[in-house]
Coordinates of N, CA and C and ligand atoms in Angstrom, one line a residue:
M1121 N 0.1 17.4 18.9 CA -0.4 16.7 17.7 C 0.8 16.1 16.9
N1122 N 0.6 14.8 16.6 CA 1.7 14.1 15.8 C 1.3 14.1 14.4
I1123 N 2.3 14.6 13.6 CA 2.1 14.7 12.1 C 3.0 13.8 11.4
L1124 N 2.5 13.0 10.5 CA 3.3 12.2 9.6 C 3.4 12.9 8.2
L1125 N 4.6 13.0 7.7 CA 4.9 13.6 6.4 C 5.5 12.6 5.4
T1126 N 5.0 12.7 4.2 CA 5.6 11.9 3.1 C 5.6 12.7 1.9
N1127 N 6.1 12.1 0.8 CA 6.0 12.8 -0.5 C 6.3 11.7 -1.6
D1128 N 6.4 12.1 -2.9 CA 6.8 11.2 -3.9 C 8.1 11.6 -4.6
D1129 N 8.5 12.9 -4.3 CA 9.7 13.4 -5.0 C 11.0 13.0 -4.3
G1130 N 10.8 12.3 -3.2 CA 12.0 11.8 -2.5 C 12.4 12.6 -1.2
I1131 N 13.1 12.0 -0.3 CA 13.4 12.6 1.0 C 14.2 13.9 0.9
H1132 N 14.9 14.1 -0.2 CA 15.8 15.2 -0.3 C 15.1 16.4 -1.1
A1133 N 13.8 16.2 -1.4 CA 13.1 17.2 -2.3 C 12.9 18.5 -1.5
D1134 N 13.0 19.6 -2.2 CA 12.8 20.9 -1.5 C 11.3 21.0 -1.0
G1135 N 10.4 20.5 -1.8 CA 9.0 20.6 -1.3 C 8.7 19.9 0.0
L1136 N 9.4 18.8 0.2 CA 9.2 18.1 1.5 C 9.8 18.9 2.7
R1137 N 11.0 19.5 2.4 CA 11.6 20.3 3.4 C 10.7 21.5 3.8
C1138 N 10.1 22.1 2.7 CA 9.2 23.3 3.0 C 8.0 22.8 3.8
L1139 N 7.4 21.7 3.4 CA 6.3 21.1 4.1 C 6.6 20.9 5.6
A1140 N 7.8 20.3 5.8 CA 8.3 20.0 7.2 C 8.4 21.3 8.0
E1141 N 8.9 22.4 7.4 CA 9.1 23.7 8.1 C 7.7 24.2 8.5
V1142 N 6.7 24.1 7.6 CA 5.4 24.6 8.0 C 4.7 23.7 9.0
A1143 N 4.8 22.4 8.8 CA 4.1 21.4 9.7 C 4.7 21.5 11.1
S1144 N 6.0 21.8 11.3 CA 6.6 21.9 12.6 C 5.9 23.0 13.5
Q1145 N 5.3 23.9 12.8 CA 4.6 25.0 13.6 C 3.3 24.4 14.2
F1146 N 2.8 23.3 13.7 CA 1.5 22.8 14.2 C 1.7 21.5 15.1
G1147 N 2.8 20.9 15.2 CA 2.9 19.7 16.0 C 4.3 19.1 15.8
D1148 N 4.4 17.9 16.4 CA 5.6 17.1 16.3 C 5.6 16.3 15.0
I1149 N 6.6 16.4 14.2 CA 6.6 15.8 12.9 C 7.5 14.6 12.8
T1150 N 7.1 13.6 12.0 CA 7.9 12.5 11.6 C 7.9 12.4 10.1
V1151 N 9.0 12.4 9.5 CA 9.1 12.4 8.0 C 9.5 11.0 7.5
I1152 N 8.7 10.4 6.7 CA 9.0 9.1 6.2 C 8.8 9.2 4.7
A1153 N 9.8 9.2 3.9 CA 9.7 9.5 2.5 C 10.6 8.5 1.6
P1154 N 10.2 8.4 0.4 CA 11.1 7.5 -0.5 C 12.5 8.0 -0.6
S1155 N 13.4 7.1 -0.7 CA 14.8 7.4 -0.7 C 15.2 8.1 -2.0
E1156 N 14.4 7.9 -3.1 CA 14.6 8.6 -4.3 C 13.3 9.0 -4.9
N1157 N 13.3 9.7 -6.1 CA 12.1 10.2 -6.7 C 11.2 9.1 -7.2
R1158 N 10.0 9.0 -6.7 CA 9.0 8.0 -7.1 C 7.7 8.6 -7.6
S1159 N 7.9 9.7 -8.3 CA 6.7 10.4 -8.9 C 6.1 9.5 -9.9
A1160 N 4.7 9.6 -10.0 CA 3.9 8.9 -10.9 C 3.9 7.4 -10.6
I1161 N 4.2 7.0 -9.3 CA 4.2 5.6 -8.9 C 2.8 5.1 -8.5
S1162 N 1.9 6.1 -8.4 CA 0.5 5.8 -8.0 C 0.5 5.2 -6.6
H1163 N -0.4 4.2 -6.4 CA -0.6 3.6 -5.1 C 0.1 2.3 -4.9
A1164 N 1.2 2.1 -5.7 CA 1.9 0.9 -5.6 C 2.4 0.6 -4.2
I1165 N 2.4 -0.6 -3.7 CA 3.1 -1.0 -2.5 C 4.1 -2.2 -2.8
T1166 N 5.1 -2.2 -2.1 CA 6.2 -3.2 -2.3 C 6.0 -4.4 -1.5
I1167 N 5.6 -5.5 -2.1 CA 5.3 -6.7 -1.4 C 6.2 -7.9 -1.9
H1168 N 7.0 -7.6 -2.9 CA 7.7 -8.8 -3.5 C 9.2 -8.6 -3.4
H1169 N 9.7 -7.6 -2.7 CA 11.1 -7.6 -2.3 C 11.2 -6.7 -1.0
A1170 N 12.4 -6.8 -0.5 CA 12.6 -6.1 0.9 C 12.6 -4.6 0.8
L1171 N 12.2 -4.0 1.9 CA 12.4 -2.6 2.0 C 13.5 -2.3 3.0
R1172 N 14.3 -1.2 2.8 CA 15.2 -0.8 3.7 C 14.8 0.6 4.3
V1173 N 15.0 0.8 5.6 CA 14.6 2.1 6.2 C 15.9 2.6 6.9
K1174 N 16.2 3.9 6.6 CA 17.4 4.5 7.2 C 17.0 5.9 7.8
E1175 N 17.3 6.0 9.1 CA 17.0 7.3 9.7 C 18.2 8.2 9.4
I1176 N 17.9 9.2 8.5 CA 19.0 10.0 8.0 C 19.3 11.2 8.9
K1177 N 18.3 11.6 9.7 CA 18.5 12.5 10.9 C 17.3 12.3 11.8
P1178 N 17.3 12.9 13.0 CA 16.2 12.5 13.9 C 14.8 12.7 13.3
N1179 N 14.0 11.7 13.4 CA 12.7 11.7 12.9 C 12.5 11.9 11.4
W1180 N 13.6 11.7 10.6 CA 13.5 11.7 9.2 C 14.0 10.3 8.7
Y1181 N 13.1 9.6 8.0 CA 13.4 8.2 7.6 C 13.3 8.1 6.1
A1182 N 14.3 7.6 5.4 CA 14.3 7.3 4.0 C 14.0 5.8 3.8
V1183 N 13.0 5.6 2.9 CA 12.5 4.2 2.7 C 12.8 3.9 1.2
T1184 N 13.3 2.7 1.0 CA 13.6 2.3 -0.4 C 12.3 1.8 -1.1
G1185 N 11.2 2.5 -1.0 CA 9.9 2.1 -1.5 C 9.1 3.3 -2.0
T1186 N 7.8 3.1 -2.1 CA 6.9 4.1 -2.6 C 6.3 5.0 -1.5
P1187 N 5.6 6.0 -1.9 CA 4.9 6.8 -0.9 C 3.9 6.0 0.0
S1188 N 3.2 5.1 -0.7 CA 2.3 4.3 0.1 C 3.0 3.4 1.1
D1189 N 4.2 2.8 0.6 CA 5.0 2.1 1.6 C 5.4 2.9 2.8
C1190 N 5.7 4.2 2.5 CA 6.2 5.1 3.6 C 5.1 5.3 4.6
T1191 N 3.9 5.6 4.1 CA 2.8 5.8 5.0 C 2.4 4.6 5.8
Y1192 N 2.5 3.4 5.1 CA 2.1 2.1 5.7 C 3.1 1.8 6.8
I1193 N 4.4 1.9 6.5 CA 5.4 1.5 7.5 C 5.5 2.6 8.6
G1194 N 5.1 3.8 8.3 CA 5.0 4.8 9.4 C 3.9 4.5 10.4
M1195 N 2.7 4.2 9.8 CA 1.5 4.0 10.7 C 1.6 2.7 11.4
H1196 N 2.2 1.7 10.8 CA 2.2 0.3 11.4 C 3.5 -0.1 12.0
H1197 N 4.5 0.7 12.0 CA 5.8 0.2 12.5 C 6.6 1.4 13.2
I1198 N 6.9 2.4 12.5 CA 7.8 3.4 13.0 C 7.1 4.3 14.1
L1199 N 5.9 4.7 13.9 CA 5.2 5.4 14.9 C 4.5 4.5 16.0
D1200 N 4.5 5.0 17.2 CA 3.9 4.2 18.3 C 2.4 4.1 18.1
Q1201 N 1.8 5.1 17.5 CA 0.3 5.1 17.3 C 0.1 5.8 16.0
H1202 N -1.2 5.7 15.5 CA -1.5 6.4 14.2 C -1.3 7.9 14.4
P1203 N -0.8 8.6 13.4 CA -0.7 10.1 13.6 C -2.0 10.8 13.6
D1204 N -2.0 12.0 14.1 CA -3.2 12.8 14.1 C -3.5 13.4 12.8
L1205 N -2.5 13.5 12.0 CA -2.6 14.2 10.7 C -1.5 13.7 9.7
L1206 N -1.9 13.5 8.5 CA -0.9 13.0 7.5 C -0.9 14.0 6.3
L1207 N 0.4 14.5 6.0 CA 0.5 15.4 4.9 C 1.5 14.9 3.9
S1208 N 1.2 15.1 2.6 CA 2.0 14.6 1.6 C 2.4 15.7 0.6
G1209 N 3.6 15.8 0.2 CA 4.0 16.9 -0.7 C 5.3 17.6 -0.1
I1210 N 5.4 18.9 -0.4 CA 4.7 19.6 -1.5 C 5.2 19.1 -2.8
N1211 N 4.3 18.6 -3.6 CA 4.8 18.0 -4.9 C 5.4 19.1 -5.8
H1212 N 6.4 18.7 -6.5 CA 7.0 19.6 -7.6 C 6.1 19.4 -8.8
G1213 N 5.1 20.2 -9.0 CA 4.2 20.0 -10.2 C 2.8 19.8 -9.7
A1214 N 1.8 20.3 -10.4 CA 0.4 20.1 -10.1 C -0.1 18.7 -10.2
N1215 N -1.1 18.4 -9.4 CA -1.8 17.1 -9.5 C -3.3 17.4 -9.7
L1216 N -3.7 17.4 -11.0 CA -5.1 17.9 -11.3 C -5.7 16.8 -12.2
G1217 N -7.1 16.7 -12.1 CA -7.8 15.8 -12.9 C -7.2 14.4 -12.8
I1218 N -7.0 13.7 -13.9 CA -6.6 12.3 -13.9 C -5.2 12.1 -13.3
D1219 N -4.5 13.2 -13.1 CA -3.2 13.1 -12.3 C -3.4 12.4 -11.0
V1220 N -4.5 12.5 -10.4 CA -4.7 12.0 -9.0 C -4.6 10.4 -9.1
L1221 N -4.8 9.8 -10.3 CA -4.7 8.4 -10.3 C -3.2 8.0 -10.5
Y1222 N -2.4 8.8 -11.1 CA -1.0 8.5 -11.4 C -0.1 8.9 -10.2
S1223 N -0.6 9.9 -9.4 CA 0.2 10.6 -8.4 C 0.6 9.7 -7.2
G1224 N 1.9 9.7 -6.9 CA 2.3 9.1 -5.6 C 2.1 10.0 -4.5
T1225 N 2.0 11.3 -4.7 CA 1.7 12.3 -3.7 C 0.3 12.1 -3.1
V1226 N -0.6 11.9 -4.0 CA -2.0 11.7 -3.6 C -2.1 10.3 -2.9
A1227 N -1.5 9.3 -3.5 CA -1.6 8.0 -2.9 C -1.0 7.9 -1.5
G1228 N 0.1 8.6 -1.3 CA 0.7 8.6 0.1 C -0.3 9.1 1.1
A1229 N -1.1 10.1 0.7 CA -2.2 10.7 1.6 C -3.3 9.7 1.7
M1230 N -3.7 9.1 0.6 CA -4.9 8.2 0.6 C -4.6 6.9 1.4
E1231 N -3.4 6.5 1.4 CA -3.0 5.3 2.2 C -3.4 5.5 3.7
G1232 N -3.2 6.8 4.2 CA -3.6 7.1 5.5 C -5.1 7.3 5.7
A1233 N -5.7 8.0 4.7 CA -7.1 8.3 4.7 C -8.0 7.1 4.9
Q1234 N -7.5 6.0 4.2 CA -8.3 4.7 4.3 C -8.3 4.1 5.7
H1235 N -7.4 4.6 6.5 CA -7.3 4.2 7.9 C -8.0 5.2 8.8
G1236 N -8.6 6.2 8.2 CA -9.3 7.2 9.0 C -8.4 8.4 9.5
I1237 N -7.2 8.5 9.0 CA -6.3 9.6 9.4 C -6.6 10.8 8.5
P1238 N -6.8 12.0 9.1 CA -7.0 13.2 8.3 C -5.8 13.4 7.4
A1239 N -6.0 13.5 6.1 CA -4.9 13.5 5.2 C -5.1 14.5 4.1
L1240 N -4.0 15.3 3.8 CA -4.0 16.3 2.7 C -2.8 16.0 1.9
A1241 N -3.0 16.2 0.6 CA -1.9 16.2 -0.4 C -1.7 17.6 -0.9
F1242 N -0.4 18.1 -1.0 CA -0.2 19.4 -1.5 C 0.7 19.3 -2.7
S1243 N 0.4 20.1 -3.7 CA 1.1 20.2 -4.9 C 1.3 21.6 -5.4
L1244 N 2.5 22.0 -5.8 CA 2.7 23.3 -6.4 C 2.8 23.2 -7.9
A1245 N 2.0 24.1 -8.6 CA 1.9 24.0 -10.0 C 3.1 24.5 -10.7
E1246 N 4.3 23.9 -10.4 CA 5.5 24.3 -11.1 C 6.5 23.2 -10.9
Y1247 N 7.1 22.7 -12.0 CA 8.0 21.5 -11.9 C 9.4 21.9 -11.4
T1248 N 9.8 23.1 -11.7 CA 11.1 23.6 -11.2 C 11.0 24.9 -10.4
P1249 N 10.4 24.8 -9.2 CA 10.1 26.0 -8.4 C 11.4 26.7 -8.0
T1250 N 11.3 28.0 -7.9 CA 12.4 28.9 -7.4 C 12.2 29.0 -5.9
A1251 N 13.2 29.6 -5.3 CA 13.1 29.8 -3.8 C 11.9 30.7 -3.5
E1252 N 11.7 31.7 -4.4 CA 10.5 32.6 -4.2 C 9.2 31.8 -4.3
D1253 N 9.1 30.9 -5.2 CA 7.9 30.0 -5.4 C 7.7 29.3 -4.1
W1254 N 8.7 28.8 -3.5 CA 8.5 28.0 -2.2 C 8.1 28.9 -1.1
V1255 N 8.5 30.1 -1.0 CA 8.0 31.0 0.0 C 6.5 31.2 -0.1
H1256 N 6.1 31.4 -1.3 CA 4.6 31.6 -1.6 C 3.9 30.3 -1.2
A1257 N 4.4 29.2 -1.6 CA 3.8 27.9 -1.4 C 3.7 27.6 0.1
K1258 N 4.7 27.9 0.8 CA 4.7 27.6 2.3 C 3.6 28.5 3.0
R1259 N 3.5 29.7 2.6 CA 2.4 30.5 3.2 C 1.0 30.0 2.9
A1260 N 0.9 29.5 1.7 CA -0.4 28.9 1.3 C -0.7 27.7 2.1
V1261 N 0.3 26.8 2.3 CA 0.1 25.6 3.1 C -0.2 25.9 4.5
E1262 N 0.5 26.9 5.1 CA 0.2 27.3 6.4 C -1.2 27.8 6.6
D1263 N -1.7 28.6 5.7 CA -3.1 29.1 5.8 C -4.1 28.0 5.6
I1264 N -3.8 27.1 4.7 CA -4.8 26.0 4.4 C -4.8 25.1 5.7
L1265 N -3.7 24.8 6.3 CA -3.7 24.0 7.5 C -4.4 24.6 8.6
R1266 N -4.2 25.9 8.8 CA -4.9 26.6 9.9 C -6.4 26.5 9.7
W1267 N -6.8 26.7 8.4 CA -8.3 26.6 8.1 C -8.7 25.1 8.4
F1268 N -8.0 24.2 7.9 CA -8.4 22.8 8.0 C -8.6 22.3 9.4
L1269 N -7.6 22.8 10.3 CA -7.6 22.3 11.7 C -8.8 22.9 12.5
T1270 N -9.4 23.9 12.0 CA -10.6 24.4 12.7 C -11.9 23.8 12.2
H1271 N -11.8 22.9 11.2 CA -13.0 22.2 10.7 C -13.1 20.8 11.2
S1272 N -14.2 20.2 10.9 CA -14.5 18.8 11.3 C -13.5 17.8 10.7
P1273 N -13.1 16.8 11.4 CA -12.2 15.8 10.8 C -12.8 15.2 9.5
L1274 N -12.0 14.7 8.6 CA -12.5 14.1 7.4 C -13.1 12.7 7.7
P1275 N -14.1 12.4 7.0 CA -14.6 11.0 7.2 C -13.6 10.0 6.7
K1276 N -13.6 8.8 7.2 CA -12.7 7.7 6.8 C -12.8 7.5 5.3
G1277 N -11.6 7.4 4.6 CA -11.6 7.1 3.2 C -11.7 8.4 2.4
K1278 N -11.6 9.5 3.0 CA -11.7 10.8 2.2 C -10.5 11.6 2.6
M1279 N -10.1 12.4 1.6 CA -8.9 13.3 1.8 C -9.0 14.6 1.0
L1280 N -8.1 15.5 1.2 CA -8.1 16.7 0.4 C -6.9 16.8 -0.5
N1281 N -7.2 17.1 -1.7 CA -6.1 17.3 -2.7 C -5.9 18.8 -3.0
V1282 N -4.8 19.4 -2.5 CA -4.6 20.8 -2.6 C -3.6 21.1 -3.6
N1283 N -4.0 22.0 -4.6 CA -3.1 22.5 -5.6 C -2.9 24.0 -5.4
I1284 N -1.6 24.4 -5.5 CA -1.2 25.8 -5.2 C -0.7 26.4 -6.6
P1285 N -1.3 27.5 -7.0 CA -0.7 28.1 -8.3 C 0.7 28.7 -8.0
K1286 N 1.4 28.8 -9.1 CA 2.8 29.3 -9.0 C 2.8 30.8 -8.6
A1287 N 1.8 31.5 -9.0 CA 1.8 33.0 -8.8 C 1.6 33.3 -7.3
P1288 N 2.3 34.4 -6.8 CA 2.0 34.8 -5.4 C 0.6 35.2 -5.2
L1289 N 0.1 34.9 -4.0 CA -1.3 35.1 -3.7 C -1.4 36.1 -2.5
P1290 N -2.5 36.8 -2.4 CA -2.7 37.8 -1.3 C -2.8 37.0 0.0
S1291 N -2.7 37.7 1.1 CA -2.8 37.0 2.4 C -4.0 37.6 3.1
P1292 N -4.9 36.7 3.8 CA -4.7 35.3 3.8 C -5.0 34.6 2.5
T1293 N -4.4 33.5 2.3 CA -4.5 32.8 1.0 C -5.9 32.5 0.6
P1294 N -6.4 33.0 -0.6 CA -7.7 32.7 -1.1 C -7.7 31.2 -1.6
F1295 N -8.8 30.5 -1.3 CA -8.9 29.2 -1.8 C -10.4 28.9 -2.2
T1296 N -10.6 27.9 -3.0 CA -11.9 27.5 -3.4 C -12.0 26.0 -3.5
M1297 N -13.2 25.4 -3.1 CA -13.4 24.0 -3.3 C -13.7 23.7 -4.7
T1298 N -13.1 22.6 -5.2 CA -13.3 22.3 -6.6 C -13.6 20.8 -6.8
R1299 N -14.0 20.5 -8.1 CA -14.1 19.1 -8.5 C -12.9 18.8 -9.4
L1300 N -12.7 17.6 -9.7 CA -11.6 17.2 -10.6 C -12.0 17.8 -12.0
G1301 N -11.0 18.4 -12.7 CA -11.2 18.8 -14.0 C -10.6 17.8 -15.0
T1302 N -10.0 18.3 -16.1 CA -9.4 17.4 -17.0 C -8.0 17.9 -17.3
V1303 N -7.1 16.9 -17.5 CA -5.7 17.1 -17.9 C -5.5 16.1 -19.0
Q1304 N -5.2 16.6 -20.2 CA -5.0 15.7 -21.4 C -3.5 15.8 -21.8
Y1305 N -2.8 14.6 -21.7 CA -1.4 14.6 -22.1 C -1.4 14.1 -23.6
P1306 N -0.9 14.9 -24.5 CA -0.8 14.5 -25.9 C 0.0 13.2 -25.9
P1307 N -0.5 12.2 -26.6 CA 0.2 10.9 -26.6 C 1.5 11.0 -27.4
Q1308 N 2.5 10.4 -26.7 CA 3.8 10.4 -27.4 C 4.6 9.1 -27.0
V1309 N 5.0 8.4 -27.9 CA 5.9 7.2 -27.7 C 7.1 7.4 -28.5
D1310 N 8.2 7.7 -27.9 CA 9.5 8.0 -28.5 C 10.3 6.8 -28.6
K1311 N 10.6 6.3 -29.8 CA 11.4 5.1 -30.0 C 12.9 5.6 -30.3
R1312 N 13.8 5.1 -29.5 CA 15.2 5.4 -29.6 C 16.1 4.2 -29.7
L1313 N 17.3 4.3 -30.0 CA 18.2 3.2 -30.0 C 19.3 3.3 -28.9
D1314 N 19.5 2.2 -28.2 CA 20.6 2.2 -27.2 C 21.9 2.0 -27.8
P1315 N 23.0 2.1 -27.1 CA 24.4 2.0 -27.7 C 24.6 0.7 -28.4
N1316 N 23.8 -0.3 -28.1 CA 24.0 -1.6 -28.8 C 23.1 -1.7 -30.0
G1317 N 22.4 -0.6 -30.3 CA 21.5 -0.7 -31.5 C 20.1 -1.3 -31.2
K1318 N 19.8 -1.6 -30.0 CA 18.5 -2.1 -29.6 C 17.5 -1.0 -29.3
P1319 N 16.3 -1.1 -29.7 CA 15.3 0.0 -29.4 C 14.9 0.0 -27.9
Y1320 N 14.7 1.2 -27.5 CA 14.0 1.4 -26.2 C 13.0 2.6 -26.4
Y1321 N 12.1 2.7 -25.4 CA 11.0 3.6 -25.6 C 10.8 4.6 -24.4
W1322 N 10.4 5.8 -24.7 CA 10.2 6.8 -23.7 C 8.8 7.3 -23.9
I1323 N 7.9 7.2 -23.0 CA 6.5 7.6 -23.2 C 6.2 8.9 -22.4
G1324 N 5.3 9.7 -23.0 CA 4.9 10.9 -22.4 C 5.9 12.0 -22.5
G1325 N 5.7 13.1 -21.8 CA 6.7 14.2 -21.8 C 6.2 15.5 -22.4
L1326 N 5.2 15.4 -23.2 CA 4.7 16.7 -23.7 C 3.8 17.4 -22.7
P1327 N 3.8 18.7 -22.8 CA 3.0 19.5 -21.8 C 1.5 19.2 -21.9
P1328 N 0.8 19.1 -20.8 CA -0.6 18.8 -20.8 C -1.5 19.9 -21.3
V1329 N -2.7 19.6 -21.7 CA -3.7 20.6 -22.0 C -4.8 20.5 -20.9
Y1330 N -4.9 21.7 -20.2 CA -5.9 21.7 -19.0 C -7.3 22.1 -19.5
G1331 N -8.3 21.5 -18.9 CA -9.6 21.8 -19.2 C -10.1 23.0 -18.3
S1332 N -11.2 23.7 -18.7 CA -11.6 24.9 -18.0 C -13.0 24.7 -17.5
Q1333 N -13.4 23.5 -17.2 CA -14.8 23.3 -16.7 C -15.0 24.1 -15.4
A1334 N -16.3 24.6 -15.3 CA -16.6 25.4 -14.1 C -16.3 24.7 -12.8
N1335 N -15.7 25.4 -11.8 CA -15.4 24.9 -10.5 C -14.5 23.7 -10.5
S1336 N -13.7 23.6 -11.5 CA -12.7 22.5 -11.6 C -11.3 22.9 -11.1
D1337 N -10.6 21.9 -10.7 CA -9.2 22.2 -10.2 C -8.3 22.7 -11.4
S1338 N -8.5 22.1 -12.6 CA -7.7 22.6 -13.7 C -8.0 24.0 -14.1
A1339 N -9.3 24.4 -14.0 CA -9.6 25.8 -14.3 C -9.0 26.8 -13.3
V1340 N -9.2 26.4 -12.0 CA -8.7 27.3 -10.9 C -7.2 27.5 -11.0
I1341 N -6.5 26.4 -11.3 CA -5.0 26.6 -11.4 C -4.5 27.4 -12.6
Q1342 N -5.3 27.3 -13.7 CA -5.0 28.1 -14.8 C -5.2 29.6 -14.5
Q1343 N -6.3 29.9 -13.7 CA -6.5 31.3 -13.4 C -5.5 31.9 -12.4
K1344 N -4.8 31.0 -11.6 CA -3.7 31.4 -10.8 C -4.0 32.4 -9.7
D1345 N -5.3 32.5 -9.3 CA -5.6 33.5 -8.3 C -6.1 32.9 -7.0
K1346 N -6.2 31.6 -7.0 CA -6.6 30.9 -5.7 C -6.0 29.5 -5.6
V1347 N -6.0 29.0 -4.4 CA -5.6 27.6 -4.2 C -6.8 26.7 -4.5
S1348 N -6.6 25.6 -5.1 CA -7.7 24.7 -5.4 C -7.7 23.5 -4.3
I1349 N -8.9 23.2 -3.7 CA -9.0 22.1 -2.8 C -10.1 21.2 -3.3
T1350 N -9.7 20.0 -3.6 CA -10.6 19.0 -4.1 C -10.8 17.8 -3.1
P1351 N -12.0 17.6 -2.6 CA -12.2 16.5 -1.7 C -12.2 15.2 -2.6
L1352 N -11.4 14.2 -2.2 CA -11.3 12.9 -2.9 C -11.7 11.8 -2.0
Q1353 N -12.3 10.8 -2.6 CA -12.7 9.6 -1.8 C -12.1 8.3 -2.5
L1354 N -11.8 7.4 -1.6 CA -11.3 6.1 -2.0 C -12.3 5.4 -2.9
D1355 N -13.6 5.5 -2.5 CA -14.7 4.8 -3.2 C -14.9 5.3 -4.6
L1356 N -14.4 4.5 -5.6 CA -14.5 5.0 -7.0 C -15.8 4.4 -7.6
T1357 N -16.6 3.7 -6.9 CA -17.9 3.2 -7.4 C -18.7 4.3 -8.1
D1358 N -19.3 4.0 -9.2 CA -20.2 4.9 -9.8 C -21.6 4.7 -9.2
H1359 N -22.0 5.4 -8.2 CA -23.2 5.1 -7.4 C -24.4 5.4 -8.2
D1360 N -24.4 6.3 -9.2 CA -25.6 6.6 -10.0 C -25.9 5.4 -10.9
M1361 N -24.8 4.9 -11.5 CA -25.0 3.7 -12.4 C -25.4 2.5 -11.6
L1362 N -24.8 2.3 -10.4 CA -25.2 1.2 -9.5 C -26.7 1.3 -9.2
A1363 N -27.1 2.5 -8.8 CA -28.5 2.7 -8.4 C -29.5 2.4 -9.6
S1364 N -29.1 2.8 -10.8 CA -29.9 2.6 -12.0 C -30.0 1.1 -12.3
W1365 N -28.9 0.4 -12.1 CA -29.0 -1.1 -12.3 C -29.8 -1.8 -11.2
D1366 N -29.7 -1.3 -10.0 CA -30.4 -1.8 -8.9 C -31.9 -1.7 -9.2
D1367 N -32.3 -0.5 -9.7 CA -33.7 -0.3 -10.0 C -34.2 -1.3 -11.1
S1368 N -33.4 -1.6 -12.0 CA -33.8 -2.4 -13.2 C -33.7 -3.9 -12.9
S1369 N -33.0 -4.3 -11.8 CA -32.8 -5.7 -11.5 C -34.0 -6.3 -10.8
T1370 N -34.2 -7.6 -10.9 CA -35.4 -8.1 -10.3 C -35.0 -8.9 -9.1
Ligands
MN828 MN1 6.3 14.1 -7.6

C-alpha cells in the first residue's frame, strides 16, 4: 500500500514525524509537506507564483506551498499513481467545529478525498505536545488506522476528521463517531505600532470556547476519554433547504 502524508505545521513538525512512524507500519510512505508552518491556510492553492520542491531525504519532499499544493503535486506529479491512502497531520492542536474550514490539515486530506482517495486528517488537542503526548497520540493513530483499513473505502468527496484528546487513553483506543460541534473564538483585534510608528494589527489569539452539543466533536474532546471521528464531505450544499425550495418552485 502506498501512503501519501502531508500536514500544515510544516515538514519539520513533530506531529508529521510521528504520523510517518505509524504509517510506515502499514505501507510505503511518501511525505510531501509545506516547507514551513502553514496552519490556518485552509484550502488555498498556489497558482500565481512558482512552487519549489526539495527532497530533503528519501521520499520526504518540502514544498514552498500549502497543504493542498502538497497533496496536489504529490498526486499529479511526484507519485507515479494515486496513493492508496492519504493521511494529514498529526496537527499540533485540535480541529473541531468551524476549525475544519480554517484548517490546512483538513484541507490537505480533502484535496485527495475529492479525487476519491481515502483520506484522514489527524489532530492532537494540544498546541505544545510533550514527548509523552506524542506516544499516546501515535498509539491512537495506529488503532484508528487499523480499524479504518478493515472497513469499506470512503465514497469520493468524503473524509474522516480525527481528533485525539491530550489525555492518555486505554488500549485499544476508544473512539466515537461525532458531528461537528461549535468552537467560538472571542473576537480580538490587537492594534500595535511598528518601530516606524505605523499601526499594524494582530487578530485572534484568545482561547476558544467549546460547545457541548450531544455527539459533537467539541464535547468528546472536552471529555478527554475518547477519540472523536467526524465524517466530512466536500458538498457543503444545504440539501434540506434546496429540497424545500424545489418543492415550492413551479
Ligand atoms: Mn497546524
